[in-house]
Amino acid sequence: MFITLEGPEGSGKTTQVPLLADFLRGRGHRVLTTREPGGTPIGDQIRQVLFSLDNKAMHPRSEILLFQASRAQLVETVIRPALAEGQLVLCDRYADSTLAYQGYGHGVDLGALREIIHFATGGLQPDLTIFLDIQVEEGLRRRDQGGDWNRLDDYQLDFHRRVRAGYLELIAAEPDRWLVINAAQPPDAVAAALQGALQQRLPLLG
Ligand code: TYD
């Protein structure tokens, strides 16, 4: 089973991934967690290029292709092998991030993005995608309280509003694939809500 996590900035995905992995292990799954961009030695180098404040001249098409290069490496060398040997893969961001950020956020044609994503992933799609939802202002406030600033953090409020609205469109188009969790609660309440929702959903996924 392949599960991805998505959400706007500051939605707390990074806190929830290990909690969710522990919960799933407790239910007997062998779980591999990873993230994008990155998750492989080559992907981690691409992540540095994408995030570096030295790279403000990066063209949007270069940015799109770098995300896909990292994704292709992760899919072929980590995700597909793990799925093939029966592990449950939990990935912090995946193709929906490209549609939400580069597509809805930056206005790049969604059809073109879907083709490039298909090329990068060989068509691998998640069985389930968890959306940790939070209002954009609250998410940015949380994000700005901690961590290092990177190139991608420079985008403004309007951009992030388009990203969140884009996610909501993706969810409306494919409601069966998504699980929407209110992330504007303390982390343990988010974890509990997520676990409760998954307990209902997982038996269906086999
Ligand atoms: P990261 O620091 O990993 O934080 P988080 O996932 O917790 O937000 O940042 C990843 C950034 O990359 C985030 O701003 C979303 C962006 N991104 C894209 O724009 N397109 C993509 O395809 C992916 C995977 C990420």
PDB file of C-alpha atoms and ligand atoms in Angstrom:
ATOM      1  CA  MET A   1       0.000   0.000   0.000  1.00  0.00           C
ATOM      2  CA  PHE A   2       1.216   3.458  -0.938  1.00  0.00           C
ATOM      3  CA  ILE A   3       0.036   6.353   1.252  1.00  0.00           C
ATOM      4  CA  THR A   4       1.021   9.975   0.676  1.00  0.00           C
ATOM      5  CA  LEU A   5       0.649  13.025   2.908  1.00  0.00           C
ATOM      6  CA  GLU A   6      -0.096  16.456   1.551  1.00  0.00           C
ATOM      7  CA  GLY A   7      -0.904  19.842   2.965  1.00  0.00           C
ATOM      8  CA  PRO A   8      -0.187  23.555   2.833  1.00  0.00           C
ATOM      9  CA  GLU A   9       2.805  25.042   4.647  1.00  0.00           C
ATOM     10  CA  GLY A  10       2.738  24.566   8.412  1.00  0.00           C
ATOM     11  CA  SER A  11       0.183  21.758   8.348  1.00  0.00           C
ATOM     12  CA  GLY A  12       2.396  19.603  10.577  1.00  0.00           C
ATOM     13  CA  LYS A  13       3.062  16.714   8.181  1.00  0.00           C
ATOM     14  CA  THR A  14       6.599  16.291   9.435  1.00  0.00           C
ATOM     15  CA  THR A  15       5.343  15.783  13.010  1.00  0.00           C
ATOM     16  CA  GLN A  16       2.605  13.391  11.945  1.00  0.00           C
ATOM     17  CA  VAL A  17       4.615  11.053   9.659  1.00  0.00           C
ATOM     18  CA  PRO A  18       6.547   9.252  12.449  1.00  0.00           C
ATOM     19  CA  LEU A  19       3.430   9.075  14.666  1.00  0.00           C
ATOM     20  CA  LEU A  20       1.462   7.564  11.821  1.00  0.00           C
ATOM     21  CA  ALA A  21       4.262   5.119  11.010  1.00  0.00           C
ATOM     22  CA  ASP A  22       4.298   3.924  14.643  1.00  0.00           C
ATOM     23  CA  PHE A  23       0.539   3.514  14.613  1.00  0.00           C
ATOM     24  CA  LEU A  24       0.628   1.461  11.407  1.00  0.00           C
ATOM     25  CA  ARG A  25       3.496  -0.692  12.694  1.00  0.00           C
ATOM     26  CA  GLY A  26       1.365  -1.357  15.760  1.00  0.00           C
ATOM     27  CA  ARG A  27      -1.276  -2.747  13.416  1.00  0.00           C
ATOM     28  CA  GLY A  28       1.239  -5.174  11.952  1.00  0.00           C
ATOM     29  CA  HIS A  29       2.346  -3.329   8.834  1.00  0.00           C
ATOM     30  CA  ARG A  30       5.965  -3.088   7.769  1.00  0.00           C
ATOM     31  CA  VAL A  31       6.282   0.637   7.120  1.00  0.00           C
ATOM     32  CA  LEU A  32       8.819   2.627   5.143  1.00  0.00           C
ATOM     33  CA  THR A  33       8.690   6.416   5.481  1.00  0.00           C
ATOM     34  CA  THR A  34      10.222   8.835   3.031  1.00  0.00           C
ATOM     35  CA  ARG A  35       9.769  12.376   1.751  1.00  0.00           C
ATOM     36  CA  GLU A  36       9.931  14.651  -1.264  1.00  0.00           C
ATOM     37  CA  PRO A  37      11.914  16.327  -2.547  1.00  0.00           C
ATOM     38  CA  GLY A  38      14.666  13.972  -1.396  1.00  0.00           C
ATOM     39  CA  GLY A  39      14.486  10.503   0.101  1.00  0.00           C
ATOM     40  CA  THR A  40      17.512   9.219  -1.852  1.00  0.00           C
ATOM     41  CA  PRO A  41      21.154  10.407  -1.960  1.00  0.00           C
ATOM     42  CA  ILE A  42      20.566  11.912  -5.421  1.00  0.00           C
ATOM     43  CA  GLY A  43      17.196  13.340  -4.388  1.00  0.00           C
ATOM     44  CA  ASP A  44      18.739  14.961  -1.318  1.00  0.00           C
ATOM     45  CA  GLN A  45      21.270  16.735  -3.556  1.00  0.00           C
ATOM     46  CA  ILE A  46      18.425  17.923  -5.803  1.00  0.00           C
ATOM     47  CA  ARG A  47      16.602  19.132  -2.670  1.00  0.00           C
ATOM     48  CA  GLN A  48      19.594  21.319  -1.806  1.00  0.00           C
ATOM     49  CA  VAL A  49      19.587  22.830  -5.309  1.00  0.00           C
ATOM     50  CA  LEU A  50      15.840  23.493  -5.082  1.00  0.00           C
ATOM     51  CA  PHE A  51      16.039  25.100  -1.635  1.00  0.00           C
ATOM     52  CA  SER A  52      19.269  27.078  -1.961  1.00  0.00           C
ATOM     53  CA  LEU A  53      18.896  30.834  -1.614  1.00  0.00           C
ATOM     54  CA  ASP A  54      21.756  31.062  -4.178  1.00  0.00           C
ATOM     55  CA  ASN A  55      19.360  29.775  -6.832  1.00  0.00           C
ATOM     56  CA  LYS A  56      16.855  32.604  -6.999  1.00  0.00           C
ATOM     57  CA  ALA A  57      17.379  32.720 -10.787  1.00  0.00           C
ATOM     58  CA  MET A  58      15.830  29.257 -11.193  1.00  0.00           C
ATOM     59  CA  HIS A  59      13.317  29.152 -14.024  1.00  0.00           C
ATOM     60  CA  PRO A  60       9.892  27.651 -13.139  1.00  0.00           C
ATOM     61  CA  ARG A  61      10.359  24.895 -15.736  1.00  0.00           C
ATOM     62  CA  SER A  62      13.735  23.985 -14.252  1.00  0.00           C
ATOM     63  CA  GLU A  63      12.097  23.829 -10.839  1.00  0.00           C
ATOM     64  CA  ILE A  64       9.363  21.499 -12.124  1.00  0.00           C
ATOM     65  CA  LEU A  65      11.882  19.154 -13.716  1.00  0.00           C
ATOM     66  CA  LEU A  66      14.085  19.043 -10.625  1.00  0.00           C
ATOM     67  CA  PHE A  67      11.099  17.993  -8.504  1.00  0.00           C
ATOM     68  CA  GLN A  68      10.382  15.257 -11.075  1.00  0.00           C
ATOM     69  CA  ALA A  69      14.019  14.117 -11.181  1.00  0.00           C
ATOM     70  CA  SER A  70      13.999  13.672  -7.418  1.00  0.00           C
ATOM     71  CA  ARG A  71      10.643  11.856  -7.681  1.00  0.00           C
ATOM     72  CA  ALA A  72      11.781   9.495 -10.455  1.00  0.00           C
ATOM     73  CA  GLN A  73      14.799   8.443  -8.412  1.00  0.00           C
ATOM     74  CA  LEU A  74      12.677   7.905  -5.301  1.00  0.00           C
ATOM     75  CA  VAL A  75       9.997   5.905  -7.109  1.00  0.00           C
ATOM     76  CA  GLU A  76      12.409   3.601  -8.923  1.00  0.00           C
ATOM     77  CA  THR A  77      14.995   2.999  -6.208  1.00  0.00           C
ATOM     78  CA  VAL A  78      12.926   3.179  -3.014  1.00  0.00           C
ATOM     79  CA  ILE A  79       9.143   3.160  -3.381  1.00  0.00           C
ATOM     80  CA  ARG A  80       8.592   0.474  -6.030  1.00  0.00           C
ATOM     81  CA  PRO A  81      11.072  -1.987  -4.467  1.00  0.00           C
ATOM     82  CA  ALA A  82       9.486  -1.495  -1.026  1.00  0.00           C
ATOM     83  CA  LEU A  83       5.967  -2.002  -2.373  1.00  0.00           C
ATOM     84  CA  ALA A  84       7.135  -5.080  -4.284  1.00  0.00           C
ATOM     85  CA  GLU A  85       8.294  -6.698  -1.077  1.00  0.00           C
ATOM     86  CA  GLY A  86       5.039  -5.952   0.699  1.00  0.00           C
ATOM     87  CA  GLN A  87       5.933  -2.862   2.721  1.00  0.00           C
ATOM     88  CA  LEU A  88       3.534  -0.025   3.352  1.00  0.00           C
ATOM     89  CA  VAL A  89       5.124   3.168   2.025  1.00  0.00           C
ATOM     90  CA  LEU A  90       4.332   6.491   3.664  1.00  0.00           C
ATOM     91  CA  CYS A  91       5.592   9.465   1.649  1.00  0.00           C
ATOM     92  CA  ASP A  92       5.636  13.087   2.874  1.00  0.00           C
ATOM     93  CA  ARG A  93       4.504  14.883  -0.344  1.00  0.00           C
ATOM     94  CA  TYR A  94       4.220  13.366  -3.810  1.00  0.00           C
ATOM     95  CA  ALA A  95       2.758  14.233  -7.219  1.00  0.00           C
ATOM     96  CA  ASP A  96      -0.188  16.210  -5.806  1.00  0.00           C
ATOM     97  CA  SER A  97       2.348  18.751  -4.492  1.00  0.00           C
ATOM     98  CA  THR A  98       3.454  19.434  -8.072  1.00  0.00           C
ATOM     99  CA  LEU A  99      -0.156  19.930  -9.194  1.00  0.00           C
ATOM    100  CA  ALA A 100      -0.964  22.160  -6.189  1.00  0.00           C
ATOM    101  CA  TYR A 101       2.245  24.250  -6.060  1.00  0.00           C
ATOM    102  CA  GLN A 102       3.483  24.395  -9.664  1.00  0.00           C
ATOM    103  CA  GLY A 103       0.011  23.986 -11.220  1.00  0.00           C
ATOM    104  CA  TYR A 104      -2.458  25.933  -9.112  1.00  0.00           C
ATOM    105  CA  GLY A 105       0.181  28.043  -7.314  1.00  0.00           C
ATOM    106  CA  HIS A 106       2.326  29.119 -10.283  1.00  0.00           C
ATOM    107  CA  GLY A 107      -0.285  28.685 -13.009  1.00  0.00           C
ATOM    108  CA  VAL A 108       1.533  26.005 -15.027  1.00  0.00           C
ATOM    109  CA  ASP A 109      -0.746  23.975 -17.303  1.00  0.00           C
ATOM    110  CA  LEU A 110      -2.138  21.013 -15.353  1.00  0.00           C
ATOM    111  CA  GLY A 111      -2.281  18.731 -18.408  1.00  0.00           C
ATOM    112  CA  ALA A 112       1.405  19.281 -19.132  1.00  0.00           C
ATOM    113  CA  LEU A 113       2.268  18.671 -15.483  1.00  0.00           C
ATOM    114  CA  ARG A 114       0.297  15.425 -15.418  1.00  0.00           C
ATOM    115  CA  GLU A 115       2.277  14.163 -18.426  1.00  0.00           C
ATOM    116  CA  ILE A 116       5.624  15.029 -16.859  1.00  0.00           C
ATOM    117  CA  ILE A 117       4.552  13.441 -13.565  1.00  0.00           C
ATOM    118  CA  HIS A 118       3.494  10.310 -15.435  1.00  0.00           C
ATOM    119  CA  PHE A 119       6.889  10.141 -17.116  1.00  0.00           C
ATOM    120  CA  ALA A 120       8.684  10.594 -13.778  1.00  0.00           C
ATOM    121  CA  THR A 121       6.658   8.045 -11.837  1.00  0.00           C
ATOM    122  CA  GLY A 122       5.875   5.507 -14.559  1.00  0.00           C
ATOM    123  CA  GLY A 123       2.261   6.056 -13.542  1.00  0.00           C
ATOM    124  CA  LEU A 124       2.606   5.047  -9.872  1.00  0.00           C
ATOM    125  CA  GLN A 125      -0.290   6.555  -7.947  1.00  0.00           C
ATOM    126  CA  PRO A 126      -1.029   6.525  -4.215  1.00  0.00           C
ATOM    127  CA  ASP A 127      -3.752   4.237  -2.883  1.00  0.00           C
ATOM    128  CA  LEU A 128      -4.617   6.857  -0.314  1.00  0.00           C
ATOM    129  CA  THR A 129      -3.644  10.494   0.203  1.00  0.00           C
ATOM    130  CA  ILE A 130      -4.001  12.235   3.550  1.00  0.00           C
ATOM    131  CA  PHE A 131      -4.601  15.970   3.431  1.00  0.00           C
ATOM    132  CA  LEU A 132      -3.687  17.822   6.613  1.00  0.00           C
ATOM    133  CA  ASP A 133      -5.775  20.910   6.212  1.00  0.00           C
ATOM    134  CA  ILE A 134      -5.111  24.270   7.794  1.00  0.00           C
ATOM    135  CA  GLN A 135      -6.014  27.838   6.909  1.00  0.00           C
ATOM    136  CA  VAL A 136      -3.180  29.456   4.979  1.00  0.00           C
ATOM    137  CA  GLU A 137      -2.592  32.312   7.455  1.00  0.00           C
ATOM    138  CA  GLU A 138      -2.379  29.937  10.415  1.00  0.00           C
ATOM    139  CA  GLY A 139      -0.068  27.555   8.548  1.00  0.00           C
ATOM    140  CA  LEU A 140       2.329  30.329   7.535  1.00  0.00           C
ATOM    141  CA  ARG A 141       2.339  31.689  11.094  1.00  0.00           C
ATOM    142  CA  ARG A 142       3.320  28.250  12.410  1.00  0.00           C
ATOM    143  CA  ARG A 143       5.953  27.757   9.725  1.00  0.00           C
ATOM    144  CA  ASP A 144       7.541  31.156  10.314  1.00  0.00           C
ATOM    145  CA  GLN A 145       7.980  30.411  14.020  1.00  0.00           C
ATOM    146  CA  GLY A 146      10.620  27.775  13.429  1.00  0.00           C
ATOM    147  CA  GLY A 147      13.171  26.275  11.119  1.00  0.00           C
ATOM    148  CA  ASP A 148      15.452  27.624   8.448  1.00  0.00           C
ATOM    149  CA  TRP A 149      14.296  29.900   5.669  1.00  0.00           C
ATOM    150  CA  ASN A 150      14.690  28.474   2.156  1.00  0.00           C
ATOM    151  CA  ARG A 151      14.132  29.713  -1.402  1.00  0.00           C
ATOM    152  CA  LEU A 152      10.677  28.123  -1.648  1.00  0.00           C
ATOM    153  CA  ASP A 153       9.570  29.901   1.554  1.00  0.00           C
ATOM    154  CA  ASP A 154       9.717  33.251  -0.255  1.00  0.00           C
ATOM    155  CA  TYR A 155       6.361  32.823  -1.993  1.00  0.00           C
ATOM    156  CA  GLN A 156       3.653  35.105  -0.695  1.00  0.00           C
ATOM    157  CA  LEU A 157       0.211  34.691   0.869  1.00  0.00           C
ATOM    158  CA  ASP A 158      -1.698  34.785  -2.448  1.00  0.00           C
ATOM    159  CA  PHE A 159       0.444  31.961  -3.803  1.00  0.00           C
ATOM    160  CA  HIS A 160      -0.322  29.785  -0.778  1.00  0.00           C
ATOM    161  CA  ARG A 161      -4.034  30.590  -1.027  1.00  0.00           C
ATOM    162  CA  ARG A 162      -4.000  29.285  -4.609  1.00  0.00           C
ATOM    163  CA  VAL A 163      -2.119  26.164  -3.447  1.00  0.00           C
ATOM    164  CA  ARG A 164      -4.705  25.335  -0.777  1.00  0.00           C
ATOM    165  CA  ALA A 165      -7.617  26.058  -3.136  1.00  0.00           C
ATOM    166  CA  GLY A 166      -5.897  23.802  -5.685  1.00  0.00           C
ATOM    167  CA  TYR A 167      -5.677  20.962  -3.197  1.00  0.00           C
ATOM    168  CA  LEU A 168      -9.373  21.346  -2.445  1.00  0.00           C
ATOM    169  CA  GLU A 169     -10.117  21.037  -6.189  1.00  0.00           C
ATOM    170  CA  LEU A 170      -7.969  17.917  -6.471  1.00  0.00           C
ATOM    171  CA  ILE A 171      -9.821  16.421  -3.497  1.00  0.00           C
ATOM    172  CA  ALA A 172     -13.231  17.255  -4.957  1.00  0.00           C
ATOM    173  CA  ALA A 173     -12.243  15.590  -8.247  1.00  0.00           C
ATOM    174  CA  GLU A 174     -11.166  12.323  -6.600  1.00  0.00           C
ATOM    175  CA  PRO A 175     -12.821  12.143  -3.154  1.00  0.00           C
ATOM    176  CA  ASP A 176     -12.309   8.385  -2.725  1.00  0.00           C
ATOM    177  CA  ARG A 177      -8.525   8.690  -2.782  1.00  0.00           C
ATOM    178  CA  TRP A 178      -8.311  11.430  -0.131  1.00  0.00           C
ATOM    179  CA  LEU A 179      -8.693  11.573   3.622  1.00  0.00           C
ATOM    180  CA  VAL A 180      -9.048  15.144   4.894  1.00  0.00           C
ATOM    181  CA  ILE A 181      -7.983  15.850   8.477  1.00  0.00           C
ATOM    182  CA  ASN A 182      -8.348  19.145  10.305  1.00  0.00           C
ATOM    183  CA  ALA A 183      -4.759  20.094  11.186  1.00  0.00           C
ATOM    184  CA  ALA A 184      -5.636  23.239  13.155  1.00  0.00           C
ATOM    185  CA  GLN A 185      -5.596  21.273  16.421  1.00  0.00           C
ATOM    186  CA  PRO A 186      -2.764  20.283  18.767  1.00  0.00           C
ATOM    187  CA  PRO A 187      -0.528  17.546  17.264  1.00  0.00           C
ATOM    188  CA  ASP A 188      -1.880  14.755  19.482  1.00  0.00           C
ATOM    189  CA  ALA A 189      -5.470  15.613  18.513  1.00  0.00           C
ATOM    190  CA  VAL A 190      -4.458  15.562  14.820  1.00  0.00           C
ATOM    191  CA  ALA A 191      -2.778  12.169  15.338  1.00  0.00           C
ATOM    192  CA  ALA A 192      -5.882  10.792  17.075  1.00  0.00           C
ATOM    193  CA  ALA A 193      -8.189  12.060  14.317  1.00  0.00           C
ATOM    194  CA  LEU A 194      -5.905  10.571  11.685  1.00  0.00           C
ATOM    195  CA  GLN A 195      -5.750   7.197  13.403  1.00  0.00           C
ATOM    196  CA  GLY A 196      -9.516   7.074  13.859  1.00  0.00           C
ATOM    197  CA  ALA A 197     -10.109   7.889  10.200  1.00  0.00           C
ATOM    198  CA  LEU A 198      -7.525   5.336   9.059  1.00  0.00           C
ATOM    199  CA  GLN A 199      -8.983   2.574  11.203  1.00  0.00           C
ATOM    200  CA  GLN A 200     -12.185   2.951   9.231  1.00  0.00           C
ATOM    201  CA  ARG A 201     -10.372   3.195   5.903  1.00  0.00           C
ATOM    202  CA  LEU A 202      -7.559   0.631   6.154  1.00  0.00           C
ATOM    203  CA  PRO A 203      -9.615  -2.578   6.130  1.00  0.00           C
ATOM    204  CA  LEU A 204     -11.043  -1.433   2.819  1.00  0.00           C
ATOM    205  CA  LEU A 205      -7.560  -1.032   1.423  1.00  0.00           C
ATOM    206  CA  GLY A 206      -6.628  -4.614   2.294  1.00  0.00           C
TER     207      GLY A 206
HETATM  208  P1  TYD B   1       9.693  21.028   3.040  1.00  0.00           P
HETATM  209  O1  TYD B   1      10.719  21.839   3.752  1.00  0.00           O
HETATM  210  O2  TYD B   1       9.951  19.584   2.792  1.00  0.00           O
HETATM  211  O3  TYD B   1       8.451  21.261   3.915  1.00  0.00           O
HETATM  212  P2  TYD B   1       6.979  20.778   3.980  1.00  0.00           P
HETATM  213  O4  TYD B   1       6.799  19.583   3.077  1.00  0.00           O
HETATM  214  O5  TYD B   1       6.818  20.440   5.433  1.00  0.00           O
HETATM  215  O6  TYD B   1       6.169  21.955   3.559  1.00  0.00           O
HETATM  216  O7  TYD B   1       9.329  21.779   1.718  1.00  0.00           O
HETATM  217  C1  TYD B   1       8.973  21.238   0.534  1.00  0.00           C
HETATM  218  C2  TYD B   1       8.572  22.406  -0.342  1.00  0.00           C
HETATM  219  O8  TYD B   1       8.593  22.008  -1.712  1.00  0.00           O
HETATM  220  C3  TYD B   1       7.174  22.898  -0.033  1.00  0.00           C
HETATM  221  O9  TYD B   1       7.158  24.311  -0.093  1.00  0.00           O
HETATM  222  C4  TYD B   1       6.360  22.368  -1.195  1.00  0.00           C
HETATM  223  C5  TYD B   1       7.361  22.334  -2.314  1.00  0.00           C
HETATM  224  N1  TYD B   1       7.085  21.349  -3.379  1.00  0.00           N
HETATM  225  C6  TYD B   1       6.682  21.775  -4.620  1.00  0.00           C
HETATM  226  O10 TYD B   1       6.540  22.985  -4.848  1.00  0.00           O
HETATM  227  N2  TYD B   1       6.461  20.855  -5.614  1.00  0.00           N
HETATM  228  C7  TYD B   1       6.639  19.516  -5.418  1.00  0.00           C
HETATM  229  O11 TYD B   1       6.427  18.697  -6.350  1.00  0.00           O
HETATM  230  C8  TYD B   1       7.070  19.068  -4.115  1.00  0.00           C
HETATM  231  C9  TYD B   1       7.282  17.619  -3.845  1.00  0.00           C
HETATM  232  C10 TYD B   1       7.286  20.019  -3.128  1.00  0.00           C
END
